[in-house]
């Protein structure tokens, strides 16, 4: 610690930067001095001088950066100061921090350290304070400061207005919840979270991880691996041996079954390892105010976010997940930094019913609406007749260039017809999946073709509503609506071809909220 209370970053931060420098430059050295050692191209000729010089300069800069950059932990904020050629100071109040992230790589585990990232709603690096190397105890201390810090006056005033605005809307919902709880047996009631008590909602078992590895299709990674090994064998002039191997395999049904069994076992094993590496030791937990997500068996990722920063909930199903009965639960969070996902994946392999029930468990203020309305029949015909510019472009390309490069003896129109059928089937699926519903508090859309996505948000979390109608929609009594939630970048949710009546009710629904905000 420096005399005035400022701290330098942990010395292991320099080792972390050196490891990152080595990981970045080793491939470049291998390319310039091994693979292209005999190349006389100007890029490699000058690169053999510039690359070592740049590495030396970077290596010398790392301790200088460590010495000139400090931070100070104040009662209500973190102050980061950098003094190199100019002095810059960045102050991050705890009340402005919206997300706390930790990442513990194998290097951190080897050193007994972790990394900590504190994110605000500001864009880019200005909204992020990152500690690449910290003691776990110090990281926990910082996180506790963030969680215990009371909101500043401006935020407190805003939250009070928001609470007053939503009080009447949530009263009937609370009454319904209380009536449902009163009618539910004691042993079937959901756990309540009171104060700072932490409740664990989900931890995958080995059976869950096996199902997740099958649903993720990770075992298919063995196919390109096996192909690359056969390609290497051909490059090493083992064609005769490879051909002999295939002949012996094909001569016996038992050998074929055995070979396929071995490949399947290897693929499933590799898929399980990959899934366990990413989701082993996974834990979804929450307190009254925050959500905690921990995942990773060897390299651990940790996220802590306030519940009031959740702008919307997404429940997604790919085609494979639909077949296996799984769904992915995601949260749209205000304050995501640009370049990262605008949504945070909670867990991608929940059983469908479990994903729906977890919405209310983790976010008690949210509930999934039932009895969703389908699109009118005229929307189905409109979607089928709407031109597909992708099909037009692909068909034109096939006609002019011909699919000779595909090594398949089929006419160009066969590929065009197959694409046309896929597009039609996707539109039929999209019509079947499209549903919509709203009440005084919530708006809920479901859409998708071969995949299916359910969107749920509160009226108070929608920052913009747009209703549009093209010429054909006007004549058909249909409209497209777009809802925007706060994120970085903003989250846009579009629902096409809803009835005019619903679009008008939606405008009144949202305008009522806007008028209440202005009145308050």
Short mmCIF file of C-alpha atoms in Angstrom, two decimals, residues 25-346:
data_model
loop_
_atom_site.label_atom_id
_atom_site.label_comp_id
_atom_site.label_asym_id
_atom_site.label_seq_id
_atom_site.Cartn_x
_atom_site.Cartn_y
_atom_site.Cartn_z
CA UNK A 25 3.37 -13.83 -29.68
CA UNK A 26 4.43 -17.50 -29.79
CA UNK A 27 2.22 -18.28 -32.83
CA UNK A 28 3.64 -15.21 -34.61
CA UNK A 29 7.23 -16.30 -33.88
CA UNK A 30 6.44 -19.81 -35.10
CA UNK A 31 4.98 -18.41 -38.32
CA UNK A 32 7.81 -15.94 -39.00
CA UNK A 33 10.85 -18.03 -37.94
CA UNK A 34 9.71 -21.61 -38.64
CA UNK A 35 6.94 -21.91 -41.22
CA UNK A 36 8.08 -18.91 -43.26
CA UNK A 37 11.76 -18.97 -42.35
CA UNK A 38 12.83 -19.10 -46.01
CA UNK A 39 10.31 -16.54 -47.23
CA UNK A 40 11.72 -13.40 -48.82
CA UNK A 41 8.42 -11.51 -48.78
CA UNK A 42 8.77 -8.01 -47.29
CA UNK A 43 6.16 -8.81 -44.60
CA UNK A 44 8.26 -11.64 -43.14
CA UNK A 45 11.64 -10.02 -43.90
CA UNK A 46 10.87 -6.91 -41.86
CA UNK A 47 8.62 -8.80 -39.47
CA UNK A 48 11.57 -10.82 -38.16
CA UNK A 49 13.05 -7.53 -36.88
CA UNK A 50 9.87 -5.74 -35.84
CA UNK A 51 8.33 -8.66 -33.91
CA UNK A 52 11.22 -9.18 -31.43
CA UNK A 53 11.50 -5.41 -30.93
CA UNK A 54 7.78 -5.13 -30.20
CA UNK A 55 7.94 -8.03 -27.72
CA UNK A 56 10.89 -6.46 -25.91
CA UNK A 57 9.12 -3.08 -25.68
CA UNK A 58 5.93 -4.75 -24.41
CA UNK A 59 7.90 -6.75 -21.83
CA UNK A 60 9.56 -3.56 -20.55
CA UNK A 61 6.25 -1.69 -20.46
CA UNK A 62 4.49 -4.26 -18.25
CA UNK A 63 6.34 -3.38 -14.99
CA UNK A 64 6.10 0.34 -15.83
CA UNK A 65 2.33 0.02 -16.21
CA UNK A 66 2.09 -1.90 -12.96
CA UNK A 67 4.11 0.75 -11.08
CA UNK A 68 2.17 3.74 -12.43
CA UNK A 69 -1.36 2.35 -12.02
CA UNK A 70 -3.00 2.37 -8.58
CA UNK A 71 -6.42 2.03 -7.05
CA UNK A 72 -8.06 3.17 -3.82
CA UNK A 73 -10.97 1.58 -1.98
CA UNK A 74 -13.12 4.38 -0.53
CA UNK A 75 -16.24 3.90 1.61
CA UNK A 76 -18.53 4.65 -1.34
CA UNK A 77 -16.42 4.27 -4.49
CA UNK A 78 -13.34 2.80 -6.18
CA UNK A 79 -10.82 5.28 -7.59
CA UNK A 80 -8.38 4.09 -10.28
CA UNK A 81 -5.40 6.35 -11.08
CA UNK A 82 -2.88 6.07 -13.89
CA UNK A 83 0.26 8.25 -13.94
CA UNK A 84 2.47 7.70 -16.94
CA UNK A 85 2.78 10.60 -19.38
CA UNK A 86 -0.48 12.11 -18.18
CA UNK A 87 -2.48 11.56 -15.00
CA UNK A 88 -5.98 10.10 -15.35
CA UNK A 89 -8.39 9.29 -12.54
CA UNK A 90 -11.57 7.24 -12.82
CA UNK A 91 -14.09 7.09 -9.96
CA UNK A 92 -16.70 4.32 -9.90
CA UNK A 93 -19.36 4.64 -7.15
CA UNK A 94 -20.50 1.30 -5.76
CA UNK A 95 -24.12 2.32 -6.35
CA UNK A 96 -23.47 2.57 -10.10
CA UNK A 97 -22.01 -0.93 -10.41
CA UNK A 98 -24.58 -3.19 -12.03
CA UNK A 99 -22.67 -6.44 -12.48
CA UNK A 100 -19.89 -8.21 -10.64
CA UNK A 101 -18.02 -10.89 -12.57
CA UNK A 102 -15.24 -13.24 -11.56
CA UNK A 103 -13.17 -15.53 -13.75
CA UNK A 104 -10.72 -18.04 -12.32
CA UNK A 105 -8.54 -19.61 -15.02
CA UNK A 106 -6.07 -22.45 -14.52
CA UNK A 107 -3.32 -19.84 -14.11
CA UNK A 108 -5.29 -18.15 -11.31
CA UNK A 109 -5.92 -21.50 -9.64
CA UNK A 110 -2.21 -22.31 -9.84
CA UNK A 111 -1.37 -18.99 -8.18
CA UNK A 112 -4.27 -19.05 -5.71
CA UNK A 113 -5.76 -15.91 -7.28
CA UNK A 114 -8.84 -14.80 -9.21
CA UNK A 115 -9.92 -11.93 -11.46
CA UNK A 116 -12.72 -9.44 -10.79
CA UNK A 117 -14.67 -7.21 -13.20
CA UNK A 118 -17.02 -4.46 -12.02
CA UNK A 119 -19.36 -3.15 -14.73
CA UNK A 120 -21.57 -0.07 -14.88
CA UNK A 121 -24.02 1.05 -17.59
CA UNK A 122 -21.39 3.21 -19.32
CA UNK A 123 -20.15 2.00 -22.70
CA UNK A 124 -16.69 0.63 -23.40
CA UNK A 125 -13.79 0.66 -21.00
CA UNK A 126 -15.05 3.76 -19.18
CA UNK A 127 -17.76 1.66 -17.58
CA UNK A 128 -15.53 -1.21 -16.45
CA UNK A 129 -12.98 -1.70 -13.68
CA UNK A 130 -11.00 -4.91 -14.13
CA UNK A 131 -8.59 -6.52 -11.71
CA UNK A 132 -6.77 -9.25 -13.63
CA UNK A 133 -5.20 -10.71 -10.48
CA UNK A 134 -6.67 -10.45 -6.96
CA UNK A 135 -6.64 -12.52 -3.82
CA UNK A 136 -10.03 -14.28 -3.46
CA UNK A 137 -10.51 -12.65 -0.06
CA UNK A 138 -10.00 -9.17 -1.52
CA UNK A 139 -12.36 -9.91 -4.40
CA UNK A 140 -15.03 -11.08 -1.95
CA UNK A 141 -14.52 -7.94 0.13
CA UNK A 142 -15.06 -5.70 -2.91
CA UNK A 143 -18.16 -7.62 -3.91
CA UNK A 144 -19.61 -7.28 -0.41
CA UNK A 145 -19.05 -3.53 -0.55
CA UNK A 146 -20.97 -3.38 -3.84
CA UNK A 147 -23.85 -5.48 -2.50
CA UNK A 148 -24.14 -3.61 0.78
CA UNK A 149 -23.87 -0.13 -0.70
CA UNK A 150 -27.12 1.77 -0.62
CA UNK A 151 -28.18 3.51 -3.88
CA UNK A 152 -27.30 7.18 -4.23
CA UNK A 153 -29.99 9.84 -3.87
CA UNK A 154 -30.73 10.11 -7.59
CA UNK A 155 -31.14 6.36 -7.99
CA UNK A 156 -33.09 6.06 -4.75
CA UNK A 157 -35.54 8.73 -5.96
CA UNK A 158 -35.94 6.98 -9.28
CA UNK A 159 -36.56 3.60 -7.62
CA UNK A 160 -39.13 5.15 -5.26
CA UNK A 161 -41.03 6.60 -8.23
CA UNK A 162 -40.82 3.31 -10.05
CA UNK A 163 -42.12 1.44 -7.00
CA UNK A 164 -45.05 3.85 -6.67
CA UNK A 165 -45.76 3.48 -10.37
CA UNK A 166 -45.84 -0.31 -10.20
CA UNK A 167 -47.51 -0.70 -6.80
CA UNK A 168 -51.07 -0.81 -8.11
CA UNK A 169 -50.05 -3.02 -11.04
CA UNK A 170 -48.48 -5.61 -8.75
CA UNK A 171 -51.19 -5.70 -6.10
CA UNK A 172 -53.46 -8.10 -7.96
CA UNK A 173 -50.45 -10.26 -8.85
CA UNK A 174 -49.44 -10.51 -5.17
CA UNK A 175 -52.98 -11.43 -4.22
CA UNK A 176 -52.95 -14.24 -6.79
CA UNK A 177 -49.61 -15.51 -5.50
CA UNK A 178 -50.86 -15.50 -1.89
CA UNK A 179 -54.01 -17.38 -2.86
CA UNK A 180 -51.95 -19.93 -4.79
CA UNK A 181 -49.58 -20.40 -1.85
CA UNK A 182 -52.47 -20.85 0.54
CA UNK A 183 -53.84 -23.61 -1.68
CA UNK A 184 -50.45 -25.33 -2.11
CA UNK A 185 -49.35 -28.08 0.29
CA UNK A 186 -46.50 -27.07 2.57
CA UNK A 187 -44.07 -29.62 1.13
CA UNK A 188 -44.62 -28.32 -2.42
CA UNK A 189 -44.16 -24.62 -1.78
CA UNK A 190 -41.25 -22.80 -3.39
CA UNK A 191 -38.50 -21.62 -1.05
CA UNK A 192 -38.80 -18.04 0.08
CA UNK A 193 -35.76 -15.76 0.12
CA UNK A 194 -35.76 -13.36 3.04
CA UNK A 195 -33.18 -10.60 3.49
CA UNK A 196 -29.69 -11.70 2.54
CA UNK A 197 -30.41 -15.43 2.83
CA UNK A 198 -29.01 -17.22 -0.22
CA UNK A 199 -31.21 -19.82 -1.90
CA UNK A 200 -29.77 -22.34 -4.38
CA UNK A 201 -32.28 -22.95 -7.18
CA UNK A 202 -30.40 -25.36 -9.41
CA UNK A 203 -27.32 -27.58 -9.41
CA UNK A 204 -26.95 -30.09 -12.26
CA UNK A 205 -26.40 -33.72 -11.39
CA UNK A 206 -24.23 -36.09 -13.43
CA UNK A 207 -27.40 -37.28 -15.15
CA UNK A 208 -28.22 -33.67 -16.09
CA UNK A 209 -24.71 -33.15 -17.48
CA UNK A 210 -24.96 -36.33 -19.60
CA UNK A 211 -28.27 -35.13 -21.03
CA UNK A 212 -26.76 -31.68 -21.64
CA UNK A 213 -23.79 -33.16 -23.50
CA UNK A 214 -26.14 -35.13 -25.76
CA UNK A 215 -28.37 -32.08 -26.36
CA UNK A 216 -25.37 -29.89 -27.19
CA UNK A 217 -24.19 -32.38 -29.85
CA UNK A 218 -20.65 -31.97 -28.51
CA UNK A 219 -19.97 -35.62 -29.31
CA UNK A 220 -20.07 -34.75 -33.03
CA UNK A 221 -16.69 -33.06 -32.56
CA UNK A 222 -15.15 -36.52 -33.05
CA UNK A 223 -16.16 -36.47 -36.73
CA UNK A 224 -13.87 -33.60 -37.87
CA UNK A 225 -11.19 -34.96 -35.53
CA UNK A 226 -11.32 -38.38 -37.18
CA UNK A 227 -11.39 -36.76 -40.60
CA UNK A 228 -8.32 -34.70 -39.84
CA UNK A 229 -6.47 -37.81 -38.66
CA UNK A 230 -7.32 -39.64 -41.91
CA UNK A 231 -6.19 -36.59 -43.87
CA UNK A 232 -2.89 -36.60 -42.00
CA UNK A 233 -2.51 -40.30 -42.84
CA UNK A 234 -2.96 -39.54 -46.52
CA UNK A 235 -0.44 -36.69 -46.34
CA UNK A 236 2.07 -39.12 -44.87
CA UNK A 237 1.54 -41.51 -47.85
CA UNK A 238 -0.40 -44.08 -45.89
CA UNK A 239 -3.06 -44.39 -48.60
CA UNK A 240 -2.58 -48.12 -49.02
CA UNK A 241 -2.77 -48.76 -45.30
CA UNK A 242 -5.90 -46.61 -45.01
CA UNK A 243 -7.53 -48.34 -48.00
CA UNK A 244 -6.66 -51.72 -46.50
CA UNK A 245 -8.18 -50.65 -43.20
CA UNK A 246 -11.44 -49.65 -44.89
CA UNK A 247 -11.54 -52.89 -46.88
CA UNK A 248 -11.14 -54.96 -43.73
CA UNK A 249 -13.80 -52.93 -41.94
CA UNK A 250 -16.28 -53.23 -44.78
CA UNK A 251 -15.67 -56.98 -45.13
CA UNK A 252 -17.19 -57.67 -41.73
CA UNK A 253 -20.47 -56.35 -40.35
CA UNK A 254 -19.15 -56.99 -36.86
CA UNK A 255 -16.12 -54.79 -37.55
CA UNK A 256 -18.38 -52.03 -38.86
CA UNK A 257 -20.61 -52.17 -35.78
CA UNK A 258 -17.56 -52.26 -33.53
CA UNK A 259 -15.92 -49.29 -35.25
CA UNK A 260 -19.13 -47.24 -35.03
CA UNK A 261 -19.53 -48.19 -31.37
CA UNK A 262 -15.99 -47.13 -30.55
CA UNK A 263 -16.43 -43.80 -32.37
CA UNK A 264 -19.75 -43.22 -30.59
CA UNK A 265 -18.28 -43.96 -27.16
CA UNK A 266 -15.32 -41.67 -27.85
CA UNK A 267 -17.63 -38.93 -29.12
CA UNK A 268 -19.97 -39.15 -26.14
CA UNK A 269 -16.99 -39.17 -23.78
CA UNK A 270 -15.47 -36.09 -25.39
CA UNK A 271 -18.87 -34.39 -25.38
CA UNK A 272 -19.31 -35.06 -21.68
CA UNK A 273 -15.82 -33.72 -20.91
CA UNK A 274 -16.51 -30.53 -22.86
CA UNK A 275 -19.88 -30.05 -21.16
CA UNK A 276 -18.45 -30.79 -17.71
CA UNK A 277 -15.60 -28.34 -18.34
CA UNK A 278 -18.10 -25.57 -19.07
CA UNK A 279 -20.99 -26.39 -16.73
CA UNK A 280 -19.43 -28.58 -14.06
CA UNK A 281 -19.92 -27.17 -10.55
CA UNK A 282 -22.70 -25.00 -11.96
CA UNK A 283 -24.88 -23.20 -9.44
CA UNK A 284 -27.84 -20.85 -9.82
CA UNK A 285 -28.65 -19.01 -6.61
CA UNK A 286 -30.23 -15.77 -5.45
CA UNK A 287 -30.92 -13.55 -2.49
CA UNK A 288 -33.71 -11.01 -2.11
CA UNK A 289 -31.86 -8.47 -4.29
CA UNK A 290 -29.31 -10.36 -6.43
CA UNK A 291 -28.85 -13.33 -8.76
CA UNK A 292 -25.65 -15.43 -8.64
CA UNK A 293 -24.47 -17.68 -11.47
CA UNK A 294 -21.37 -19.86 -11.07
CA UNK A 295 -20.11 -22.29 -13.72
CA UNK A 296 -16.98 -24.09 -14.82
CA UNK A 297 -15.16 -27.10 -13.43
CA UNK A 298 -11.57 -26.09 -14.16
CA UNK A 299 -11.93 -22.44 -15.10
CA UNK A 300 -14.67 -20.86 -13.02
CA UNK A 301 -16.93 -17.99 -14.18
CA UNK A 302 -19.01 -16.08 -11.66
CA UNK A 303 -21.70 -13.43 -12.18
CA UNK A 304 -23.57 -11.35 -9.64
CA UNK A 305 -26.34 -9.01 -10.85
CA UNK A 306 -29.14 -7.08 -9.19
CA UNK A 307 -32.63 -8.35 -9.91
CA UNK A 308 -33.93 -4.87 -10.69
CA UNK A 309 -31.42 -4.69 -13.57
CA UNK A 310 -33.12 -7.58 -15.38
CA UNK A 311 -35.04 -6.05 -18.28
CA UNK A 312 -36.55 -9.17 -19.84
CA UNK A 313 -36.53 -12.97 -19.76
CA UNK A 314 -35.94 -15.22 -22.78
CA UNK A 315 -36.73 -18.93 -23.01
CA UNK A 316 -35.20 -20.37 -26.18
CA UNK A 317 -35.44 -23.78 -27.85
CA UNK A 318 -33.39 -24.87 -30.84
CA UNK A 319 -34.66 -27.70 -33.04
CA UNK A 320 -32.57 -30.31 -31.20
CA UNK A 321 -33.63 -28.97 -27.79
CA UNK A 322 -37.26 -29.12 -28.84
CA UNK A 323 -36.85 -32.78 -29.79
CA UNK A 324 -35.16 -33.58 -26.46
CA UNK A 325 -37.45 -31.42 -24.32
CA UNK A 326 -34.83 -28.85 -23.23
CA UNK A 327 -34.88 -25.06 -23.12
CA UNK A 328 -32.36 -22.30 -22.52
CA UNK A 329 -33.14 -19.61 -19.94
CA UNK A 330 -31.57 -16.19 -20.56
CA UNK A 331 -31.78 -12.78 -18.94
CA UNK A 332 -31.59 -9.41 -20.71
CA UNK A 333 -29.59 -7.20 -18.36
CA UNK A 334 -29.06 -3.45 -18.37
CA UNK A 335 -25.41 -2.51 -18.38
CA UNK A 336 -23.88 -5.19 -20.59
CA UNK A 337 -20.69 -3.86 -22.15
CA UNK A 338 -20.44 -3.49 -25.90
CA UNK A 339 -18.85 -6.48 -27.58
CA UNK A 340 -20.40 -8.95 -25.15
CA UNK A 341 -23.69 -10.77 -25.39
CA UNK A 342 -26.66 -8.54 -24.67
CA UNK A 343 -28.19 -11.40 -22.74
CA UNK A 344 -26.78 -13.55 -19.98
CA UNK A 345 -27.34 -17.28 -20.35
CA UNK A 346 -28.54 -18.78 -17.08
#
